Amino acid sequence: MQFLLLLFSGFLAFQQIPTFKETSISQYTLENGLKVLLLPDKTAPVVTVMVLYHVGSRNEAVGCTGATHLLEHMLFKGTSKFNKENGRQIAAVLESVGADYNATTWFDRTNYYETLPSEQLELALMIEADRMRNALMRDSDRATEVIVVLNELEAMENDPVAVLDINAYAISYREHPYHHPSIGWRSDILGVPIERLREFYDTFYWPNNATLVVAGDFDEATALYLIQKYFEPIPRSPKPVPQVYTVEPKQEGERRFVLRRAGQLRYLQLLWHTVDGRHRDFYPLLVLEAVLTRGQTSRLRRALVETGLAIQVQAYATRLYDPGTFEVKATVAAGVENAKVEGVIRSEISKVQKEGISQEELARAKVQLLAERAYTCDGPTAVTDCLSEAISIGEWKSYLDFERKLSAVTAEEVCYVAKKYLIDDNLTVGHFEPTAIPSSTAKNAVYNRGTLALRPKGHRQPVGPLADIPQLVTDNFRFADKIKRTVMKNGAVVVTLERDMSSSVVVSGVVAAGNYFNPPAKPYLAQVTARLLMTGTRFSSKLQLAHRLENIGARLDFDTDSFFVSFKGRCLKKDVSELLSVLAEVLISPAFSEVELQKIKQQLVAELLQEQDDTYLRAYQALTQMAFGKHSPYYRHPAESLISSVEKITLQDVESFYHRCYGAASTVIAIVGNADMNVAAQTARKLFESWKTGFRVKIDLPATSWNGARENYVLLLDKANTDIFIGHPIYLRRNSLEYYAAALANHALGQSTLSSRLGLQVRDTEGLTYGIVSRFFEVGFGDGLWAISVSTSPQNVRRAIDSSLKVLSEYVQSGITDRELAESKSSMIGSFKVALANSLVVADMLVQMEVYDLGMDYIDQYPKYITALTKENVNKAIKKYFRPDLVLIAIAGASSSDGQ
């Protein structure tokens, strides 16, 4: 390392610090004050570059709240080297290499990051160095981004929980700038002039107010050379960077507020002032968070969710640069008063203060928190994100000290912080009270633009097996050589992949028991059955199952979609056998009970009511109702009919559905991670080989026909933002050769809000939305759905629809350009490569390979399938799968006269 110090003389300091993994963090400081942290990890061919600026909403004053966030948006609009005019817009350049990129603003920091193929490290450093001091900062860009940010704000204002949180902080913090949200107040966003934003940029965006992190697959000497090349010429700030000196005074009495607006359920938030993120008391507060609400065995989960008083409850120990908060949030069950739930929360906290916590609770909380930490450090993006939060509190080495400091927490310290901070005089309480039923169908217009049947009835689209594609020369490394597939006699399939990405292991899989198999009169039966799996078996109670998982910090969750019940589990590598044991027990030996059935039904009814307030879900629901018949697995039934059907589900219904649909022959299990996969596969075989075979599933959906183009407007009161879906059914199979051409066609049209055709026009040029994308929904077995989704202000609904349809029509008419084709290929291949850094993504990929018969070499072959696509292939797919003349339009939100 001495050689590096001599070679890179531009660095003032160097320190190499071992981390909790088998690697180290190298710390450098450039002469201009830029701090550099390097985390080499060659387990995946990707690298993450992140620049964090020590400026957030805490650095804002009245009149310029939200300036940090608006400035973050502006820094994507162009720099001297990367701009729209020279065809090198930042988003487009990053998309072209398949980067996963973004920027985030919080109370204490703003960060910009990109994860991309490791050979693109120099590109990322070049962009971030140029962004630091060479942003164009044009007023014309400010004008469009203000509308975009307002749309983002309005989407947040649609959510009662978010609005409750904003009000709680505004009331809890009287003087400190944590008082205002990081997105800012509406009038400040609208009024801030470009001169104020430039002043903000010129005050805080300097190397001596920033930290650069590089993590992943890179050569350290090369990285240091490139960092010096691009960042060393940038000077230090000409003036000292201003520091925040405002201190929040001690609160001297409980503060309360009530928020009333249209809604379906009640919500509750309690918030206490605590300590800054560097304080030793933060770790006992984190343990208290886990004791109260992490897992089925937690105190508030048992006191509120298990008793039917609440649907959800969650505690948070916020970690900030200045003194933060301890919060408890609850979604109150229908028919229950906020006061009752608040009373239970305060009673449970009082018990901790008076009686303390048990050694068993302490140990379980530590295991859960340490396991969670391991899970969140899977891949360079996740590691960088964790490190970012440590940097933002002014103590990046706390990232390394986390395990040691958490392990040292005692039960007495947890009791102490509960007594010291969670007192009434330090408390702010917020209640959300719904005032009205918020929806009705305002419009249901039919525009007769013609009739389309995607295929004549009885016609089947030919499917070309992937094996028909000629094999190309492969790289030295092949995933197919490391993937192991085991098929049991009963039909269950286990696919494994060993990789040294982190200390954790992922288990992902499916059972073919989704909505497709529901009886017509019970459209939620599959969901209810899946929810009941974790409520007890013939050998273990619900609480015993929870203890088995929580004592090792493991997770196991089930979900239901149109065709499958999916499960995802995560554990440390030493606990793979126990996680698989729990999975096998709940799948093979469930013990459904009437008591648990009633609890699940109550929770599902509350969730369905909650969904009625969500403009995105309501718009999607309306689209499926126009596109499909009631017996289609894609059809989303109205809430009232779903609630009625859920209430009628009996224990006999559940047992009958389970015995009919669950079995080994329709089960796929993927195991990925840092463990001996031969042992894991043998364990899975031993646990599952005795399961009944069940029936082998073959799903083959016919094409949907629909008559004409239609529009449906679902009116929701008190919504500042409106969601729109523009789309139609399609017939496309996942293992069809045409799938890749259709995917690339959609990529160029609407994969990225920032760089695809739709985003460049509707968001970037017209500023009508914070987000617009197009995508395929559940395409796999034939019938499916394609749609554009866009959010906008109520007064801009028609403009957003017209602009989107114009872009779509021009795309269908003119086809893809040579540049779009080349950039989309590069982007799709690059993003595929980046995704392989995440073990959960890889595990899901292995499941899809099995479900859709993609072949065990799919991961190796995917880049070749994309590379082989021609302009003719893609243009044919555009005309076949995108029909602007026959789209269905679903809108959910306030009318233009009701928008706030």
PDB file of C-alpha atoms in Angstrom, residues 61-296:
ATOM      1  CA  ALA A  61     -34.673  27.994   5.917  1.00  0.00           C
ATOM      2  CA  VAL A  62     -38.163  29.437   5.574  1.00  0.00           C
ATOM      3  CA  GLY A  63     -38.748  30.416   1.975  1.00  0.00           C
ATOM      4  CA  CYS A  64     -36.483  27.792   0.461  1.00  0.00           C
ATOM      5  CA  THR A  65     -37.749  24.544   1.952  1.00  0.00           C
ATOM      6  CA  GLY A  66     -37.437  21.782  -0.615  1.00  0.00           C
ATOM      7  CA  ALA A  67     -34.517  23.527  -2.312  1.00  0.00           C
ATOM      8  CA  THR A  68     -32.200  20.578  -1.662  1.00  0.00           C
ATOM      9  CA  HIS A  69     -34.664  18.175  -3.244  1.00  0.00           C
ATOM     10  CA  LEU A  70     -35.457  20.424  -6.202  1.00  0.00           C
ATOM     11  CA  LEU A  71     -31.723  20.896  -6.731  1.00  0.00           C
ATOM     12  CA  GLU A  72     -31.322  17.113  -6.796  1.00  0.00           C
ATOM     13  CA  HIS A  73     -33.811  17.045  -9.691  1.00  0.00           C
ATOM     14  CA  MET A  74     -31.996  19.886 -11.462  1.00  0.00           C
ATOM     15  CA  LEU A  75     -28.704  18.012 -11.407  1.00  0.00           C
ATOM     16  CA  PHE A  76     -30.181  15.404 -13.728  1.00  0.00           C
ATOM     17  CA  LYS A  77     -31.147  18.082 -16.267  1.00  0.00           C
ATOM     18  CA  GLY A  78     -27.656  18.570 -17.618  1.00  0.00           C
ATOM     19  CA  THR A  79     -24.032  19.489 -17.066  1.00  0.00           C
ATOM     20  CA  SER A  80     -21.400  20.966 -19.361  1.00  0.00           C
ATOM     21  CA  LYS A  81     -20.431  17.507 -20.646  1.00  0.00           C
ATOM     22  CA  PHE A  82     -23.685  15.598 -20.227  1.00  0.00           C
ATOM     23  CA  ASN A  83     -26.797  17.300 -21.561  1.00  0.00           C
ATOM     24  CA  LYS A  84     -29.742  16.870 -23.867  1.00  0.00           C
ATOM     25  CA  GLU A  85     -28.358  19.212 -26.497  1.00  0.00           C
ATOM     26  CA  ASN A  86     -25.273  17.100 -27.183  1.00  0.00           C
ATOM     27  CA  GLY A  87     -27.237  13.860 -26.992  1.00  0.00           C
ATOM     28  CA  ARG A  88     -25.528  12.827 -23.755  1.00  0.00           C
ATOM     29  CA  GLN A  89     -28.197  13.418 -21.122  1.00  0.00           C
ATOM     30  CA  ILE A  90     -27.119  11.889 -17.792  1.00  0.00           C
ATOM     31  CA  ALA A  91     -30.070   9.517 -17.534  1.00  0.00           C
ATOM     32  CA  ALA A  92     -29.764   8.391 -21.155  1.00  0.00           C
ATOM     33  CA  VAL A  93     -26.039   7.734 -20.855  1.00  0.00           C
ATOM     34  CA  LEU A  94     -26.499   5.697 -17.677  1.00  0.00           C
ATOM     35  CA  GLU A  95     -29.477   3.823 -19.133  1.00  0.00           C
ATOM     36  CA  SER A  96     -27.447   2.925 -22.203  1.00  0.00           C
ATOM     37  CA  VAL A  97     -25.027   0.880 -20.097  1.00  0.00           C
ATOM     38  CA  GLY A  98     -27.756  -0.688 -17.976  1.00  0.00           C
ATOM     39  CA  ALA A  99     -27.041   1.284 -14.810  1.00  0.00           C
ATOM     40  CA  ASP A 100     -29.301   1.247 -11.772  1.00  0.00           C
ATOM     41  CA  TYR A 101     -29.130   4.892 -10.729  1.00  0.00           C
ATOM     42  CA  ASN A 102     -30.945   7.458  -8.650  1.00  0.00           C
ATOM     43  CA  ALA A 103     -30.538  10.277  -6.189  1.00  0.00           C
ATOM     44  CA  THR A 104     -32.196  10.752  -2.808  1.00  0.00           C
ATOM     45  CA  THR A 105     -32.654  13.693  -0.470  1.00  0.00           C
ATOM     46  CA  TRP A 106     -33.151  13.359   3.271  1.00  0.00           C
ATOM     47  CA  PHE A 107     -32.912  15.528   6.351  1.00  0.00           C
ATOM     48  CA  ASP A 108     -29.104  15.371   6.597  1.00  0.00           C
ATOM     49  CA  ARG A 109     -27.793  14.519   3.142  1.00  0.00           C
ATOM     50  CA  THR A 110     -28.255  14.269  -0.593  1.00  0.00           C
ATOM     51  CA  ASN A 111     -26.698  11.351  -2.445  1.00  0.00           C
ATOM     52  CA  TYR A 112     -26.285  10.411  -6.103  1.00  0.00           C
ATOM     53  CA  TYR A 113     -25.449   6.842  -7.060  1.00  0.00           C
ATOM     54  CA  GLU A 114     -25.183   4.450  -9.948  1.00  0.00           C
ATOM     55  CA  THR A 115     -24.563   0.709  -9.995  1.00  0.00           C
ATOM     56  CA  LEU A 116     -23.281  -0.424 -13.356  1.00  0.00           C
ATOM     57  CA  PRO A 117     -21.073  -3.028 -15.029  1.00  0.00           C
ATOM     58  CA  SER A 118     -17.601  -2.773 -13.520  1.00  0.00           C
ATOM     59  CA  GLU A 119     -16.005  -1.793 -16.820  1.00  0.00           C
ATOM     60  CA  GLN A 120     -18.068   1.437 -16.685  1.00  0.00           C
ATOM     61  CA  LEU A 121     -16.454   2.759 -13.490  1.00  0.00           C
ATOM     62  CA  GLU A 122     -14.795   5.651 -15.294  1.00  0.00           C
ATOM     63  CA  LEU A 123     -18.102   6.767 -16.809  1.00  0.00           C
ATOM     64  CA  ALA A 124     -19.718   6.993 -13.377  1.00  0.00           C
ATOM     65  CA  LEU A 125     -16.818   8.966 -11.911  1.00  0.00           C
ATOM     66  CA  MET A 126     -16.821  11.296 -14.913  1.00  0.00           C
ATOM     67  CA  ILE A 127     -20.542  12.023 -14.506  1.00  0.00           C
ATOM     68  CA  GLU A 128     -20.354  12.643 -10.762  1.00  0.00           C
ATOM     69  CA  ALA A 129     -17.312  14.904 -11.058  1.00  0.00           C
ATOM     70  CA  ASP A 130     -19.034  16.967 -13.745  1.00  0.00           C
ATOM     71  CA  ARG A 131     -22.246  17.111 -11.718  1.00  0.00           C
ATOM     72  CA  MET A 132     -20.370  18.467  -8.686  1.00  0.00           C
ATOM     73  CA  ARG A 133     -19.551  21.870 -10.183  1.00  0.00           C
ATOM     74  CA  ASN A 134     -20.764  22.044 -13.789  1.00  0.00           C
ATOM     75  CA  ALA A 135     -24.556  21.778 -13.573  1.00  0.00           C
ATOM     76  CA  LEU A 136     -26.280  23.992 -16.141  1.00  0.00           C
ATOM     77  CA  MET A 137     -28.924  25.285 -13.704  1.00  0.00           C
ATOM     78  CA  ARG A 138     -31.282  26.794 -16.293  1.00  0.00           C
ATOM     79  CA  ASP A 139     -34.513  28.517 -15.317  1.00  0.00           C
ATOM     80  CA  SER A 140     -36.380  26.692 -18.086  1.00  0.00           C
ATOM     81  CA  ASP A 141     -35.424  23.413 -16.422  1.00  0.00           C
ATOM     82  CA  ARG A 142     -36.502  24.754 -13.037  1.00  0.00           C
ATOM     83  CA  ALA A 143     -39.945  25.556 -14.439  1.00  0.00           C
ATOM     84  CA  THR A 144     -40.585  22.012 -15.659  1.00  0.00           C
ATOM     85  CA  GLU A 145     -39.049  20.340 -12.607  1.00  0.00           C
ATOM     86  CA  VAL A 146     -41.213  22.408 -10.259  1.00  0.00           C
ATOM     87  CA  ILE A 147     -44.265  20.780 -11.839  1.00  0.00           C
ATOM     88  CA  VAL A 148     -42.621  17.360 -11.571  1.00  0.00           C
ATOM     89  CA  VAL A 149     -41.792  17.883  -7.889  1.00  0.00           C
ATOM     90  CA  LEU A 150     -45.309  19.136  -7.192  1.00  0.00           C
ATOM     91  CA  ASN A 151     -46.607  15.923  -8.722  1.00  0.00           C
ATOM     92  CA  GLU A 152     -44.289  13.973  -6.411  1.00  0.00           C
ATOM     93  CA  LEU A 153     -45.595  16.002  -3.464  1.00  0.00           C
ATOM     94  CA  GLU A 154     -49.196  15.417  -4.495  1.00  0.00           C
ATOM     95  CA  ALA A 155     -48.598  11.671  -4.728  1.00  0.00           C
ATOM     96  CA  MET A 156     -47.299  11.824  -1.156  1.00  0.00           C
ATOM     97  CA  GLU A 157     -50.324  13.862  -0.077  1.00  0.00           C
ATOM     98  CA  ASN A 158     -52.566  11.081  -1.403  1.00  0.00           C
ATOM     99  CA  ASP A 159     -51.260   8.813   1.377  1.00  0.00           C
ATOM    100  CA  PRO A 160     -52.833   9.405   4.810  1.00  0.00           C
ATOM    101  CA  VAL A 161     -49.823   7.839   6.546  1.00  0.00           C
ATOM    102  CA  ALA A 162     -47.394  10.209   4.808  1.00  0.00           C
ATOM    103  CA  VAL A 163     -49.529  13.249   5.591  1.00  0.00           C
ATOM    104  CA  LEU A 164     -49.805  12.166   9.214  1.00  0.00           C
ATOM    105  CA  ASP A 165     -46.017  11.812   9.389  1.00  0.00           C
ATOM    106  CA  ILE A 166     -45.397  15.274   7.881  1.00  0.00           C
ATOM    107  CA  ASN A 167     -47.763  16.852  10.394  1.00  0.00           C
ATOM    108  CA  ALA A 168     -46.244  14.930  13.305  1.00  0.00           C
ATOM    109  CA  TYR A 169     -42.754  16.240  12.545  1.00  0.00           C
ATOM    110  CA  ALA A 170     -44.000  19.771  11.918  1.00  0.00           C
ATOM    111  CA  ILE A 171     -45.668  19.818  15.338  1.00  0.00           C
ATOM    112  CA  SER A 172     -42.981  17.900  17.217  1.00  0.00           C
ATOM    113  CA  TYR A 173     -40.103  20.079  15.957  1.00  0.00           C
ATOM    114  CA  ARG A 174     -40.839  23.720  16.703  1.00  0.00           C
ATOM    115  CA  GLU A 175     -37.492  25.415  15.920  1.00  0.00           C
ATOM    116  CA  HIS A 176     -35.143  22.866  14.366  1.00  0.00           C
ATOM    117  CA  PRO A 177     -35.350  22.478  10.546  1.00  0.00           C
ATOM    118  CA  TYR A 178     -36.431  18.840  10.897  1.00  0.00           C
ATOM    119  CA  HIS A 179     -39.735  20.694  11.263  1.00  0.00           C
ATOM    120  CA  HIS A 180     -40.280  20.737   7.490  1.00  0.00           C
ATOM    121  CA  PRO A 181     -40.371  17.746   5.119  1.00  0.00           C
ATOM    122  CA  SER A 182     -37.420  17.079   2.836  1.00  0.00           C
ATOM    123  CA  ILE A 183     -39.657  17.609  -0.199  1.00  0.00           C
ATOM    124  CA  GLY A 184     -40.521  21.106   1.088  1.00  0.00           C
ATOM    125  CA  TRP A 185     -43.710  23.108   1.487  1.00  0.00           C
ATOM    126  CA  ARG A 186     -45.836  23.656  -1.609  1.00  0.00           C
ATOM    127  CA  SER A 187     -45.545  27.458  -1.717  1.00  0.00           C
ATOM    128  CA  ASP A 188     -41.751  27.318  -1.384  1.00  0.00           C
ATOM    129  CA  ILE A 189     -41.475  24.783  -4.213  1.00  0.00           C
ATOM    130  CA  LEU A 190     -43.596  27.007  -6.426  1.00  0.00           C
ATOM    131  CA  GLY A 191     -41.862  30.242  -5.466  1.00  0.00           C
ATOM    132  CA  VAL A 192     -38.167  29.478  -5.208  1.00  0.00           C
ATOM    133  CA  PRO A 193     -36.288  31.401  -7.951  1.00  0.00           C
ATOM    134  CA  ILE A 194     -33.428  29.930  -9.962  1.00  0.00           C
ATOM    135  CA  GLU A 195     -31.051  32.412  -8.307  1.00  0.00           C
ATOM    136  CA  ARG A 196     -31.783  30.869  -4.904  1.00  0.00           C
ATOM    137  CA  LEU A 197     -31.130  27.377  -6.261  1.00  0.00           C
ATOM    138  CA  ARG A 198     -27.846  28.495  -7.834  1.00  0.00           C
ATOM    139  CA  GLU A 199     -26.841  30.052  -4.528  1.00  0.00           C
ATOM    140  CA  PHE A 200     -27.658  26.788  -2.765  1.00  0.00           C
ATOM    141  CA  TYR A 201     -25.616  24.849  -5.333  1.00  0.00           C
ATOM    142  CA  ASP A 202     -22.650  27.215  -5.019  1.00  0.00           C
ATOM    143  CA  THR A 203     -22.777  26.981  -1.232  1.00  0.00           C
ATOM    144  CA  PHE A 204     -22.910  23.240  -0.665  1.00  0.00           C
ATOM    145  CA  TYR A 205     -21.748  21.355  -3.775  1.00  0.00           C
ATOM    146  CA  TRP A 206     -17.997  21.265  -3.226  1.00  0.00           C
ATOM    147  CA  PRO A 207     -15.536  18.410  -2.676  1.00  0.00           C
ATOM    148  CA  ASN A 208     -14.820  19.438   0.918  1.00  0.00           C
ATOM    149  CA  ASN A 209     -18.544  18.952   1.681  1.00  0.00           C
ATOM    150  CA  ALA A 210     -18.785  15.524   0.033  1.00  0.00           C
ATOM    151  CA  THR A 211     -17.826  11.871   0.453  1.00  0.00           C
ATOM    152  CA  LEU A 212     -17.220   9.570  -2.519  1.00  0.00           C
ATOM    153  CA  VAL A 213     -17.834   5.841  -2.075  1.00  0.00           C
ATOM    154  CA  VAL A 214     -16.844   3.145  -4.580  1.00  0.00           C
ATOM    155  CA  ALA A 215     -17.944  -0.420  -3.804  1.00  0.00           C
ATOM    156  CA  GLY A 216     -17.848  -3.630  -5.793  1.00  0.00           C
ATOM    157  CA  ASP A 217     -15.660  -5.113  -8.514  1.00  0.00           C
ATOM    158  CA  PHE A 218     -12.777  -2.718  -9.207  1.00  0.00           C
ATOM    159  CA  ASP A 219      -9.025  -2.490  -9.050  1.00  0.00           C
ATOM    160  CA  GLU A 220      -8.076  -0.135  -6.234  1.00  0.00           C
ATOM    161  CA  ALA A 221      -5.080   1.427  -7.981  1.00  0.00           C
ATOM    162  CA  THR A 222      -7.134   2.098 -11.111  1.00  0.00           C
ATOM    163  CA  ALA A 223      -9.989   3.561  -9.069  1.00  0.00           C
ATOM    164  CA  LEU A 224      -7.633   5.906  -7.218  1.00  0.00           C
ATOM    165  CA  TYR A 225      -6.099   7.068 -10.474  1.00  0.00           C
ATOM    166  CA  LEU A 226      -9.524   7.810 -11.995  1.00  0.00           C
ATOM    167  CA  ILE A 227     -10.757   9.564  -8.849  1.00  0.00           C
ATOM    168  CA  GLN A 228      -7.711  11.793  -8.863  1.00  0.00           C
ATOM    169  CA  LYS A 229      -8.091  12.431 -12.599  1.00  0.00           C
ATOM    170  CA  TYR A 230     -11.686  13.647 -12.393  1.00  0.00           C
ATOM    171  CA  PHE A 231     -12.074  15.092  -8.897  1.00  0.00           C
ATOM    172  CA  GLU A 232      -8.691  16.600  -8.022  1.00  0.00           C
ATOM    173  CA  PRO A 233      -9.050  19.562 -10.449  1.00  0.00           C
ATOM    174  CA  ILE A 234     -12.176  20.699  -8.566  1.00  0.00           C
ATOM    175  CA  PRO A 235     -11.196  23.339  -5.974  1.00  0.00           C
ATOM    176  CA  ARG A 236     -12.339  23.567  -2.377  1.00  0.00           C
ATOM    177  CA  SER A 237     -15.254  25.861  -1.603  1.00  0.00           C
ATOM    178  CA  PRO A 238     -14.171  29.539  -1.640  1.00  0.00           C
ATOM    179  CA  LYS A 239     -15.945  30.083   1.704  1.00  0.00           C
ATOM    180  CA  PRO A 240     -16.533  27.808   4.699  1.00  0.00           C
ATOM    181  CA  VAL A 241     -19.629  25.625   4.256  1.00  0.00           C
ATOM    182  CA  PRO A 242     -22.336  26.966   6.620  1.00  0.00           C
ATOM    183  CA  GLN A 243     -23.178  24.753   9.582  1.00  0.00           C
ATOM    184  CA  VAL A 244     -26.583  24.313  11.236  1.00  0.00           C
ATOM    185  CA  TYR A 245     -26.598  25.744  14.752  1.00  0.00           C
ATOM    186  CA  THR A 246     -30.311  25.663  15.595  1.00  0.00           C
ATOM    187  CA  VAL A 247     -31.111  23.410  18.559  1.00  0.00           C
ATOM    188  CA  GLU A 248     -34.601  22.099  19.289  1.00  0.00           C
ATOM    189  CA  PRO A 249     -35.531  23.128  22.851  1.00  0.00           C
ATOM    190  CA  LYS A 250     -36.794  20.611  25.360  1.00  0.00           C
ATOM    191  CA  GLN A 251     -40.476  19.804  24.833  1.00  0.00           C
ATOM    192  CA  GLU A 252     -42.518  20.735  27.883  1.00  0.00           C
ATOM    193  CA  GLY A 253     -45.802  18.970  27.417  1.00  0.00           C
ATOM    194  CA  GLU A 254     -47.670  16.503  25.244  1.00  0.00           C
ATOM    195  CA  ARG A 255     -48.759  17.785  21.833  1.00  0.00           C
ATOM    196  CA  ARG A 256     -51.737  16.344  19.959  1.00  0.00           C
ATOM    197  CA  PHE A 257     -53.438  16.881  16.623  1.00  0.00           C
ATOM    198  CA  VAL A 258     -56.184  15.319  14.517  1.00  0.00           C
ATOM    199  CA  LEU A 259     -56.110  15.126  10.726  1.00  0.00           C
ATOM    200  CA  ARG A 260     -59.487  14.731   9.016  1.00  0.00           C
ATOM    201  CA  ARG A 261     -60.041  13.916   5.347  1.00  0.00           C
ATOM    202  CA  ALA A 262     -61.769  11.350   3.161  1.00  0.00           C
ATOM    203  CA  GLY A 263     -60.569   7.827   3.798  1.00  0.00           C
ATOM    204  CA  GLN A 264     -61.447   4.291   4.817  1.00  0.00           C
ATOM    205  CA  LEU A 265     -59.371   3.516   7.928  1.00  0.00           C
ATOM    206  CA  ARG A 266     -57.973   5.255  10.979  1.00  0.00           C
ATOM    207  CA  TYR A 267     -54.232   5.743  11.499  1.00  0.00           C
ATOM    208  CA  LEU A 268     -52.243   6.644  14.580  1.00  0.00           C
ATOM    209  CA  GLN A 269     -48.740   7.977  15.195  1.00  0.00           C
ATOM    210  CA  LEU A 270     -46.830   8.570  18.430  1.00  0.00           C
ATOM    211  CA  LEU A 271     -43.491  10.370  18.297  1.00  0.00           C
ATOM    212  CA  TRP A 272     -40.945  11.112  21.030  1.00  0.00           C
ATOM    213  CA  HIS A 273     -37.723  13.171  20.783  1.00  0.00           C
ATOM    214  CA  THR A 274     -34.579  11.102  21.380  1.00  0.00           C
ATOM    215  CA  VAL A 275     -30.864  11.392  20.515  1.00  0.00           C
ATOM    216  CA  ASP A 276     -28.589  11.948  17.545  1.00  0.00           C
ATOM    217  CA  GLY A 277     -27.391   8.917  15.606  1.00  0.00           C
ATOM    218  CA  ARG A 278     -23.924   8.969  17.198  1.00  0.00           C
ATOM    219  CA  HIS A 279     -25.219   8.768  20.774  1.00  0.00           C
ATOM    220  CA  ARG A 280     -24.762   5.519  22.708  1.00  0.00           C
ATOM    221  CA  ASP A 281     -28.482   5.490  23.555  1.00  0.00           C
ATOM    222  CA  PHE A 282     -29.383   4.946  19.905  1.00  0.00           C
ATOM    223  CA  TYR A 283     -28.561   1.222  20.109  1.00  0.00           C
ATOM    224  CA  PRO A 284     -30.821   0.470  23.108  1.00  0.00           C
ATOM    225  CA  LEU A 285     -33.570   2.413  21.305  1.00  0.00           C
ATOM    226  CA  LEU A 286     -33.043   0.192  18.261  1.00  0.00           C
ATOM    227  CA  VAL A 287     -33.413  -2.896  20.444  1.00  0.00           C
ATOM    228  CA  LEU A 288     -36.584  -1.412  21.943  1.00  0.00           C
ATOM    229  CA  GLU A 289     -37.943  -0.957  18.414  1.00  0.00           C
ATOM    230  CA  ALA A 290     -37.394  -4.669  17.752  1.00  0.00           C
ATOM    231  CA  VAL A 291     -38.886  -5.781  21.080  1.00  0.00           C
ATOM    232  CA  LEU A 292     -42.019  -3.755  20.420  1.00  0.00           C
ATOM    233  CA  THR A 293     -42.803  -4.515  16.777  1.00  0.00           C
ATOM    234  CA  ARG A 294     -40.382  -6.860  14.976  1.00  0.00           C
ATOM    235  CA  GLY A 295     -41.967 -10.206  14.252  1.00  0.00           C
ATOM    236  CA  GLN A 296     -44.999 -12.147  15.415  1.00  0.00           C
TER     237      GLN A 296
END
